[in-house]
Short mmCIF file of C-alpha atoms in Angstrom, two decimals:
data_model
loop_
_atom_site.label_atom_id
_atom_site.label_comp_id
_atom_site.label_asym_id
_atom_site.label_seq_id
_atom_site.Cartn_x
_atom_site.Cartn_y
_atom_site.Cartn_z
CA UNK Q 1 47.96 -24.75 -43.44
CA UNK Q 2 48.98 -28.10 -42.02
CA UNK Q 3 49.14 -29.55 -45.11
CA UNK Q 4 51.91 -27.11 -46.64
CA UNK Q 5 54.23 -28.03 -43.86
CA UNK Q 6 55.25 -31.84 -44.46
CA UNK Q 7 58.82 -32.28 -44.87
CA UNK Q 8 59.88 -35.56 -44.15
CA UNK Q 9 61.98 -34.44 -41.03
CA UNK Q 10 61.25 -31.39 -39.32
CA UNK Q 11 62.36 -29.64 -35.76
CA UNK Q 12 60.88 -26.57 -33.82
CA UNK Q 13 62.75 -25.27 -31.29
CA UNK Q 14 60.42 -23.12 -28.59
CA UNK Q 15 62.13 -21.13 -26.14
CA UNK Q 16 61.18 -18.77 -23.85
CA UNK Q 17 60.16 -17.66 -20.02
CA UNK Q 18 57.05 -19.03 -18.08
CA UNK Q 19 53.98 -17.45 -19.36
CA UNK Q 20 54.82 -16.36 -23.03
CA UNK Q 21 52.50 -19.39 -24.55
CA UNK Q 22 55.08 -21.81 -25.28
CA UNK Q 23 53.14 -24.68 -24.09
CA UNK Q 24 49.85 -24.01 -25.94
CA UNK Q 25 51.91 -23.09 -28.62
CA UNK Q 26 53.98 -25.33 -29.12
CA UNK Q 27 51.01 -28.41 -28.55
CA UNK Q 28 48.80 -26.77 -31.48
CA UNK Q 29 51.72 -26.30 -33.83
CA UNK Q 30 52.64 -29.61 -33.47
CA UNK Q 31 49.03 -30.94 -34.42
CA UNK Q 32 48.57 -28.45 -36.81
CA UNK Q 33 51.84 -30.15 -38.64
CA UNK Q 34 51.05 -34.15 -37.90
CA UNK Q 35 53.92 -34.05 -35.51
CA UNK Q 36 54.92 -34.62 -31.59
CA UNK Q 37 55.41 -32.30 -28.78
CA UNK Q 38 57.84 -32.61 -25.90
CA UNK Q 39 58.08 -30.27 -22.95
CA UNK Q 40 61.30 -30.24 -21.61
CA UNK Q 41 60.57 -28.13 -18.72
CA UNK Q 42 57.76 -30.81 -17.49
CA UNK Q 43 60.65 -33.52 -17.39
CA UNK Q 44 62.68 -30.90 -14.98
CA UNK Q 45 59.65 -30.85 -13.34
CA UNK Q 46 59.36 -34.45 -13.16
CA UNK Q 47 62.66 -35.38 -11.95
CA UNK Q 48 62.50 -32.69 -8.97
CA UNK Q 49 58.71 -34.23 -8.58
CA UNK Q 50 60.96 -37.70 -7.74
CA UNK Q 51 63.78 -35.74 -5.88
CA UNK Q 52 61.36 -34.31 -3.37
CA UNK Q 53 59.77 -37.67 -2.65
CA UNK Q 54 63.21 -38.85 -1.83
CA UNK Q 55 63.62 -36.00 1.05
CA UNK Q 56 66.79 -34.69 -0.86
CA UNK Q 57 68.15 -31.47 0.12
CA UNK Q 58 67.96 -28.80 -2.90
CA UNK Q 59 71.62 -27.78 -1.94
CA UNK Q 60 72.96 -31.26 -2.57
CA UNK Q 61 73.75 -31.38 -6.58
CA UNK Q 62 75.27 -35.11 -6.29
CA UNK Q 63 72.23 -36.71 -4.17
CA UNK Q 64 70.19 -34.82 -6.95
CA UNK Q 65 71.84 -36.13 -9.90
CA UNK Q 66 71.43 -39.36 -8.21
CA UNK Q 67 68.33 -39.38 -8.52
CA UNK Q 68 67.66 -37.77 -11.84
CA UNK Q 69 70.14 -41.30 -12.89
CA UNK Q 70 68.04 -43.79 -11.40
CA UNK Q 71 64.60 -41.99 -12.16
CA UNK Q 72 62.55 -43.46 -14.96
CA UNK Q 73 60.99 -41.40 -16.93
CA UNK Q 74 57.73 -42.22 -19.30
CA UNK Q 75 57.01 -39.35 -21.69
CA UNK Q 76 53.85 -39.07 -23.71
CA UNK Q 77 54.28 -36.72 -26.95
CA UNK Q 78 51.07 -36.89 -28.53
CA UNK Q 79 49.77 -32.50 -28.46
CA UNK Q 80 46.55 -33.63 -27.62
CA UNK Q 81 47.45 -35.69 -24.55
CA UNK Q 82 51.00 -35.11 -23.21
CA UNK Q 83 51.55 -37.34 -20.15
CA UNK Q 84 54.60 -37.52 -17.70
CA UNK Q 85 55.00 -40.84 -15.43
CA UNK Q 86 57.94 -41.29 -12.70
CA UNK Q 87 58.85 -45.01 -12.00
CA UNK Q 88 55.59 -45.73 -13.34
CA UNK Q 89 53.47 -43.00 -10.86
CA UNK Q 90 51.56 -40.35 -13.00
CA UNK Q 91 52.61 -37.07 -11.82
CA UNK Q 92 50.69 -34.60 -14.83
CA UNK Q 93 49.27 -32.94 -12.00
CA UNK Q 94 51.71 -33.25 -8.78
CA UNK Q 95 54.56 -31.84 -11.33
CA UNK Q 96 52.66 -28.51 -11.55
CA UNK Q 97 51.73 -27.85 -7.92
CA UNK Q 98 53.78 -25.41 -5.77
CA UNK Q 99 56.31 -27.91 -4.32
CA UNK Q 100 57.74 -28.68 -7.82
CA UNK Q 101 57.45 -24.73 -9.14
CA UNK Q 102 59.68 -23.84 -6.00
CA UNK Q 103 62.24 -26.01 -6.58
CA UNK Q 104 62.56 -26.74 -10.11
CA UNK Q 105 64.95 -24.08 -10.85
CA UNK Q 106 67.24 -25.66 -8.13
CA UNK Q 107 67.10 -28.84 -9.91
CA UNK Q 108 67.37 -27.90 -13.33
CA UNK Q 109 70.53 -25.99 -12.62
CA UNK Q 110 72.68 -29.18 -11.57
CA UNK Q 111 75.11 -30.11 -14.55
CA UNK Q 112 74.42 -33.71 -14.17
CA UNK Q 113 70.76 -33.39 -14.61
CA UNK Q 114 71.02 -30.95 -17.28
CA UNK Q 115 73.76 -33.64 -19.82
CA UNK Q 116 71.25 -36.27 -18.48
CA UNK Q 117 68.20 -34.96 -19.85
CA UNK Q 118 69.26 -33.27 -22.76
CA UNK Q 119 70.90 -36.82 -23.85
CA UNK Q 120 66.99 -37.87 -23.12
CA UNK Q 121 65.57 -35.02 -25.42
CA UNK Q 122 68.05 -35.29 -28.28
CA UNK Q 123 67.17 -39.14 -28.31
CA UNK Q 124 63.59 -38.29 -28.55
CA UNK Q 125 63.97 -35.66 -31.52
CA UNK Q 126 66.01 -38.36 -33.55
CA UNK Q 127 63.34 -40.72 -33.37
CA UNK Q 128 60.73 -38.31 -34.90
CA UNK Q 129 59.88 -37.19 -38.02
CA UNK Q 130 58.35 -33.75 -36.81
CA UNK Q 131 58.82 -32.19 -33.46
CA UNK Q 132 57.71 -29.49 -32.16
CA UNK Q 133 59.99 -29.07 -28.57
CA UNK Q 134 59.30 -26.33 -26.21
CA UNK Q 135 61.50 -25.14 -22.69
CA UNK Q 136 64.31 -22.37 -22.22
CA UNK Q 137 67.62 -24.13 -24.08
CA UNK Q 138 65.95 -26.08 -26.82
CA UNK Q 139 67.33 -23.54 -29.11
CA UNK Q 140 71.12 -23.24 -27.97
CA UNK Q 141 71.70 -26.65 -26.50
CA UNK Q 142 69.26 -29.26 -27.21
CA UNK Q 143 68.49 -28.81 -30.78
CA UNK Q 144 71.22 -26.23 -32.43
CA UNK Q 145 70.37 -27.62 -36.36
CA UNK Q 146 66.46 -27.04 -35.56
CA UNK Q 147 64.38 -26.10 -38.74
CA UNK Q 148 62.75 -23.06 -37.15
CA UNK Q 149 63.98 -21.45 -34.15
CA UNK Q 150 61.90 -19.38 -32.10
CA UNK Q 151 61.96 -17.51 -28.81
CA UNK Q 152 58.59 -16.32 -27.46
CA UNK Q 153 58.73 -13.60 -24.91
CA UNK Q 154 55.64 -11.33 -23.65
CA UNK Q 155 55.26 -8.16 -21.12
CA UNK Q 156 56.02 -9.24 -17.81
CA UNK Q 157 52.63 -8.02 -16.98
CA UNK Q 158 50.65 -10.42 -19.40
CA UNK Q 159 52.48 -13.63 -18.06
CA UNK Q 160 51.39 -12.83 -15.07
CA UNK Q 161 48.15 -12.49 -16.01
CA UNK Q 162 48.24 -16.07 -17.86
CA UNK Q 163 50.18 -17.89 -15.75
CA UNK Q 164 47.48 -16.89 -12.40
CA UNK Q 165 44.57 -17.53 -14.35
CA UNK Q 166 45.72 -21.36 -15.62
CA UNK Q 167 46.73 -21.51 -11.89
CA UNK Q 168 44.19 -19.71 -10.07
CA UNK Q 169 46.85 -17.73 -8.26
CA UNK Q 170 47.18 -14.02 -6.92
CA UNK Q 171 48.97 -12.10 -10.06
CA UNK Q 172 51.10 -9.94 -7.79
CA UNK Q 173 52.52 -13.23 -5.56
CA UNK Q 174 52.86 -14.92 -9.09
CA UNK Q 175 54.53 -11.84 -11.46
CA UNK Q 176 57.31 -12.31 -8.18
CA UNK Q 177 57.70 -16.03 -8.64
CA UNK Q 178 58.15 -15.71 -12.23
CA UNK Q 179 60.48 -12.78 -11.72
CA UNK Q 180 62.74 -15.14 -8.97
CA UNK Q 181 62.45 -18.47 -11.83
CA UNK Q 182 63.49 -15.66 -14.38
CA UNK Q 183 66.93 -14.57 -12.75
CA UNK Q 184 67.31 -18.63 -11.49
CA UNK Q 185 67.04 -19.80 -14.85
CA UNK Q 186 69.05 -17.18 -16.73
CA UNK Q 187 72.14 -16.87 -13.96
CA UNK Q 188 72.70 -20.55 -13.97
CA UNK Q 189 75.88 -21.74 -14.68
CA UNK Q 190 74.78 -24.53 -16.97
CA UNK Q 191 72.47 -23.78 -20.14
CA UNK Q 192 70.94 -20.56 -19.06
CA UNK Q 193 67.58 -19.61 -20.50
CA UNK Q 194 68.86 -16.80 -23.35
CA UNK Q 195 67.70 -16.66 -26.95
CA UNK Q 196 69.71 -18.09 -29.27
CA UNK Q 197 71.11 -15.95 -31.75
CA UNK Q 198 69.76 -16.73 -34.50
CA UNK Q 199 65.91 -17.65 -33.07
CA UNK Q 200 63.33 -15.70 -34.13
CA UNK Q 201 61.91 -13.81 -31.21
CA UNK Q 202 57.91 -13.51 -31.22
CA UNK Q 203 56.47 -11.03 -28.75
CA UNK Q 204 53.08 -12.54 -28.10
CA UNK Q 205 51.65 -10.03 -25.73
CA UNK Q 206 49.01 -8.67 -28.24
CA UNK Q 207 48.73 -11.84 -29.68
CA UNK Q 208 45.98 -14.48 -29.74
CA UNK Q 209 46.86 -18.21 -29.77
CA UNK Q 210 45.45 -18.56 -33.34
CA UNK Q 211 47.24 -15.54 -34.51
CA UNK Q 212 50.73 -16.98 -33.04
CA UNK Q 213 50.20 -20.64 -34.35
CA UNK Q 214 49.26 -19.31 -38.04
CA UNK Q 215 52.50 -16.99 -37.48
CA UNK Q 216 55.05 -19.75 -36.84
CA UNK Q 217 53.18 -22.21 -39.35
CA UNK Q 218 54.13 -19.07 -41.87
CA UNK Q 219 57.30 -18.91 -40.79
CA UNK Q 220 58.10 -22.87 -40.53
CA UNK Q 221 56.84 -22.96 -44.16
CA UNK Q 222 59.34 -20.47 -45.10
CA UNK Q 223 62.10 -22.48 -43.89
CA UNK Q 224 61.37 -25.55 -45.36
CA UNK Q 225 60.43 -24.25 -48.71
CA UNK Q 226 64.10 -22.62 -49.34
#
Protein backbone atom coordinates (compact mmCIF):
# COMPACT_ATOMS: atom_id res chain seq x y z
CA UNK A 1 0.00 0.00 0.00
CA UNK A 2 2.90 2.33 0.64
CA UNK A 3 3.81 2.38 -2.66
CA UNK A 4 0.36 3.83 -4.08
CA UNK A 5 0.71 6.81 -1.86
CA UNK A 6 3.79 8.91 -3.27
CA UNK A 7 2.86 12.28 -4.23
CA UNK A 8 5.59 14.49 -4.27
CA UNK A 9 4.19 16.64 -1.31
CA UNK A 10 1.83 15.27 1.01
CA UNK A 11 0.25 16.39 4.64
CA UNK A 12 -1.82 14.36 7.30
CA UNK A 13 -3.39 16.13 9.74
CA UNK A 14 -4.20 13.78 13.08
CA UNK A 15 -6.36 15.15 15.59
CA UNK A 16 -7.92 13.92 18.38
CA UNK A 17 -8.11 13.34 22.45
CA UNK A 18 -5.48 11.30 24.51
CA UNK A 19 -6.00 7.69 23.96
CA UNK A 20 -7.75 7.40 20.48
CA UNK A 21 -4.30 5.98 18.76
CA UNK A 22 -3.08 9.04 17.26
CA UNK A 23 0.42 8.44 18.16
CA UNK A 24 0.76 4.83 16.92
CA UNK A 25 -1.16 5.91 14.20
CA UNK A 26 0.10 8.47 13.03
CA UNK A 27 4.10 6.87 13.43
CA UNK A 28 3.02 3.73 11.16
CA UNK A 29 1.24 5.82 8.57
CA UNK A 30 4.01 7.84 8.19
CA UNK A 31 6.43 4.79 7.52
CA UNK A 32 4.00 3.06 5.71
CA UNK A 33 4.17 6.30 3.17
CA UNK A 34 8.25 7.06 3.27
CA UNK A 35 7.41 10.13 5.23
CA UNK A 36 8.05 11.99 8.82
CA UNK A 37 6.07 12.20 11.90
CA UNK A 38 5.84 15.09 14.33
CA UNK A 39 3.95 15.09 17.59
CA UNK A 40 2.92 18.30 18.47
CA UNK A 41 1.58 17.48 21.77
CA UNK A 42 5.22 16.02 22.85
CA UNK A 43 6.69 19.61 22.07
CA UNK A 44 3.83 21.06 24.61
CA UNK A 45 5.08 18.56 26.63
CA UNK A 46 8.54 19.53 26.20
CA UNK A 47 8.35 23.12 26.76
CA UNK A 48 6.29 22.64 30.17
CA UNK A 49 9.13 19.73 30.79
CA UNK A 50 11.63 23.13 30.67
CA UNK A 51 9.02 25.43 32.45
CA UNK A 52 8.88 23.20 35.49
CA UNK A 53 12.65 22.99 35.80
CA UNK A 54 12.60 26.71 35.91
CA UNK A 55 10.17 26.69 39.18
CA UNK A 56 7.57 28.81 37.13
CA UNK A 57 4.23 29.18 38.48
CA UNK A 58 1.46 27.53 36.05
CA UNK A 59 -0.69 30.75 36.68
CA UNK A 60 1.97 33.03 35.26
CA UNK A 61 1.31 33.03 31.21
CA UNK A 62 4.24 35.75 30.62
CA UNK A 63 7.08 33.88 32.81
CA UNK A 64 5.72 30.84 30.71
CA UNK A 65 5.98 32.24 27.38
CA UNK A 66 9.32 33.26 28.49
CA UNK A 67 10.43 30.34 28.61
CA UNK A 68 8.77 28.56 25.76
CA UNK A 69 11.01 31.83 23.76
CA UNK A 70 14.25 31.01 25.05
CA UNK A 71 13.74 27.09 25.09
CA UNK A 72 15.50 25.16 22.38
CA UNK A 73 13.91 22.66 21.04
CA UNK A 74 15.56 19.47 19.02
CA UNK A 75 12.87 17.39 17.31
CA UNK A 76 13.52 13.99 15.83
CA UNK A 77 10.79 12.99 13.04
CA UNK A 78 11.91 9.78 11.90
CA UNK A 79 8.34 7.13 12.93
CA UNK A 80 10.64 4.69 13.99
CA UNK A 81 12.59 6.79 16.48
CA UNK A 82 10.95 10.13 17.41
CA UNK A 83 13.17 11.96 19.91
CA UNK A 84 12.54 15.31 21.86
CA UNK A 85 15.74 17.22 23.41
CA UNK A 86 15.43 20.61 25.59
CA UNK A 87 18.63 22.83 25.48
CA UNK A 88 20.31 19.81 24.48
CA UNK A 89 18.85 17.41 27.68
CA UNK A 90 16.83 14.35 26.33
CA UNK A 91 13.56 14.44 27.94
CA UNK A 92 11.61 11.27 25.71
CA UNK A 93 10.93 9.94 28.96
CA UNK A 94 10.73 12.91 31.72
CA UNK A 95 8.08 14.58 29.10
CA UNK A 96 5.66 11.66 29.75
CA UNK A 97 5.83 11.27 33.52
CA UNK A 98 3.09 12.76 35.79
CA UNK A 99 4.67 16.21 36.40
CA UNK A 100 4.44 17.13 32.66
CA UNK A 101 0.73 15.28 32.13
CA UNK A 102 -0.51 17.63 35.05
CA UNK A 103 0.50 20.62 33.75
CA UNK A 104 0.62 20.48 30.13
CA UNK A 105 -2.78 21.65 29.57
CA UNK A 106 -1.82 24.82 31.62
CA UNK A 107 0.96 25.42 29.33
CA UNK A 108 -0.43 24.70 26.14
CA UNK A 109 -3.25 27.11 26.75
CA UNK A 110 -0.95 30.36 26.90
CA UNK A 111 -1.33 32.35 23.51
CA UNK A 112 2.29 32.99 23.31
CA UNK A 113 3.26 29.42 23.44
CA UNK A 114 0.59 28.33 21.24
CA UNK A 115 1.78 31.28 17.91
CA UNK A 116 5.28 30.10 19.08
CA UNK A 117 5.00 26.59 18.39
CA UNK A 118 2.70 26.45 15.73
CA UNK A 119 5.26 28.94 13.80
CA UNK A 120 7.73 25.83 14.84
CA UNK A 121 5.33 23.12 13.32
CA UNK A 122 4.33 24.96 10.14
CA UNK A 123 8.21 25.43 9.53
CA UNK A 124 8.68 21.79 9.94
CA UNK A 125 5.76 20.70 7.47
CA UNK A 126 7.27 23.10 4.73
CA UNK A 127 10.43 21.47 4.83
CA UNK A 128 8.96 17.96 4.13
CA UNK A 129 7.85 16.20 1.41
CA UNK A 130 5.37 13.87 3.42
CA UNK A 131 4.17 14.42 6.91
CA UNK A 132 2.23 12.74 8.81
CA UNK A 133 1.46 15.38 12.08
CA UNK A 134 -0.54 14.27 14.96
CA UNK A 135 -2.00 16.58 18.31
CA UNK A 136 -5.52 18.33 18.89
CA UNK A 137 -5.32 21.62 16.32
CA UNK A 138 -3.24 20.21 13.51
CA UNK A 139 -6.37 20.20 11.56
CA UNK A 140 -7.88 23.81 12.21
CA UNK A 141 -4.76 25.76 12.95
CA UNK A 142 -1.55 24.26 12.12
CA UNK A 143 -2.13 22.72 8.83
CA UNK A 144 -5.70 24.05 7.32
CA UNK A 145 -4.59 22.99 3.35
CA UNK A 146 -3.61 19.34 4.76
CA UNK A 147 -4.12 16.50 2.12
CA UNK A 148 -6.15 14.28 4.43
CA UNK A 149 -7.71 15.44 7.48
CA UNK A 150 -8.62 13.22 10.13
CA UNK A 151 -9.97 13.27 13.68
CA UNK A 152 -9.69 10.03 15.66
CA UNK A 153 -11.94 9.72 18.61
CA UNK A 154 -12.77 6.36 20.67
CA UNK A 155 -15.25 5.43 23.76
CA UNK A 156 -14.13 7.11 26.69
CA UNK A 157 -13.94 3.74 28.18
CA UNK A 158 -11.29 2.26 25.65
CA UNK A 159 -8.82 5.27 26.13
CA UNK A 160 -8.81 4.57 29.34
CA UNK A 161 -8.06 1.28 28.92
CA UNK A 162 -5.01 2.21 26.45
CA UNK A 163 -3.77 5.02 27.92
CA UNK A 164 -3.31 2.83 31.73
CA UNK A 165 -1.91 -0.01 30.10
CA UNK A 166 1.06 2.09 28.02
CA UNK A 167 1.29 3.79 31.48
CA UNK A 168 0.77 1.18 33.92
CA UNK A 169 -1.80 3.32 35.69
CA UNK A 170 -5.19 2.63 37.62
CA UNK A 171 -7.99 3.05 34.67
CA UNK A 172 -10.48 4.72 36.99
CA UNK A 173 -7.68 7.55 38.37
CA UNK A 174 -6.67 7.77 34.58
CA UNK A 175 -10.42 7.82 32.60
CA UNK A 176 -10.58 11.17 35.34
CA UNK A 177 -7.34 12.68 34.16
CA UNK A 178 -8.24 12.31 30.66
CA UNK A 179 -11.73 13.58 31.37
CA UNK A 180 -10.02 16.97 33.32
CA UNK A 181 -7.19 17.29 29.97
CA UNK A 182 -10.48 16.81 27.85
CA UNK A 183 -12.52 19.93 29.18
CA UNK A 184 -8.76 21.88 29.61
CA UNK A 185 -7.99 21.39 26.17
CA UNK A 186 -11.36 22.01 24.54
CA UNK A 187 -12.43 25.28 26.88
CA UNK A 188 -9.23 27.03 26.12
CA UNK A 189 -9.36 30.23 24.79
CA UNK A 190 -6.66 29.72 22.20
CA UNK A 191 -6.91 26.73 19.56
CA UNK A 192 -9.21 24.44 21.40
CA UNK A 193 -9.05 20.74 20.62
CA UNK A 194 -12.45 20.44 18.18
CA UNK A 195 -12.60 18.64 14.86
CA UNK A 196 -12.29 20.53 12.07
CA UNK A 197 -15.07 20.64 9.86
CA UNK A 198 -14.20 19.13 7.21
CA UNK A 199 -11.79 16.15 8.96
CA UNK A 200 -12.79 12.92 8.63
CA UNK A 201 -13.66 11.53 12.01
CA UNK A 202 -12.51 7.74 12.59
CA UNK A 203 -13.97 6.05 15.65
CA UNK A 204 -11.27 3.55 16.46
CA UNK A 205 -12.79 1.84 19.42
CA UNK A 206 -13.39 -1.53 17.58
CA UNK A 207 -10.54 -1.00 15.64
CA UNK A 208 -7.11 -2.66 15.47
CA UNK A 209 -3.99 -0.61 14.65
CA UNK A 210 -3.59 -2.47 11.29
CA UNK A 211 -7.17 -2.05 10.46
CA UNK A 212 -6.92 1.93 11.17
CA UNK A 213 -3.50 2.42 9.30
CA UNK A 214 -4.84 0.40 6.07
CA UNK A 215 -8.09 2.72 6.60
CA UNK A 216 -6.38 6.12 6.38
CA UNK A 217 -3.74 4.74 3.73
CA UNK A 218 -7.29 4.09 1.72
CA UNK A 219 -8.45 7.16 2.37
CA UNK A 220 -5.05 9.28 1.80
CA UNK A 221 -4.95 7.46 -1.58
CA UNK A 222 -8.28 8.75 -2.38
CA UNK A 223 -7.26 12.20 -1.94
CA UNK A 224 -4.34 12.28 -3.83
CA UNK A 225 -5.62 10.34 -6.73
CA UNK A 226 -8.52 13.06 -7.54
Amino acid sequence: MAEEVRPEKCVVAVDGPSGSGKSTVSRRLAAAIDGVYLDTGAMYRAVTWAVLQAGVFLDDAEAIAKVALSTELSIGTDPSAPHFAVNGVAVDGPIRGPEVTGAVSAVAAVPAVRKHLVALQRAIIAGEPRIVVEGRDIASVVAPTADLKVYLTASAAARAARRSAEDATDVAATEADLARRDKLDSSRAADPLRQASDALEVDTTGMGIDEVVAYLLKLLNSKVSQ
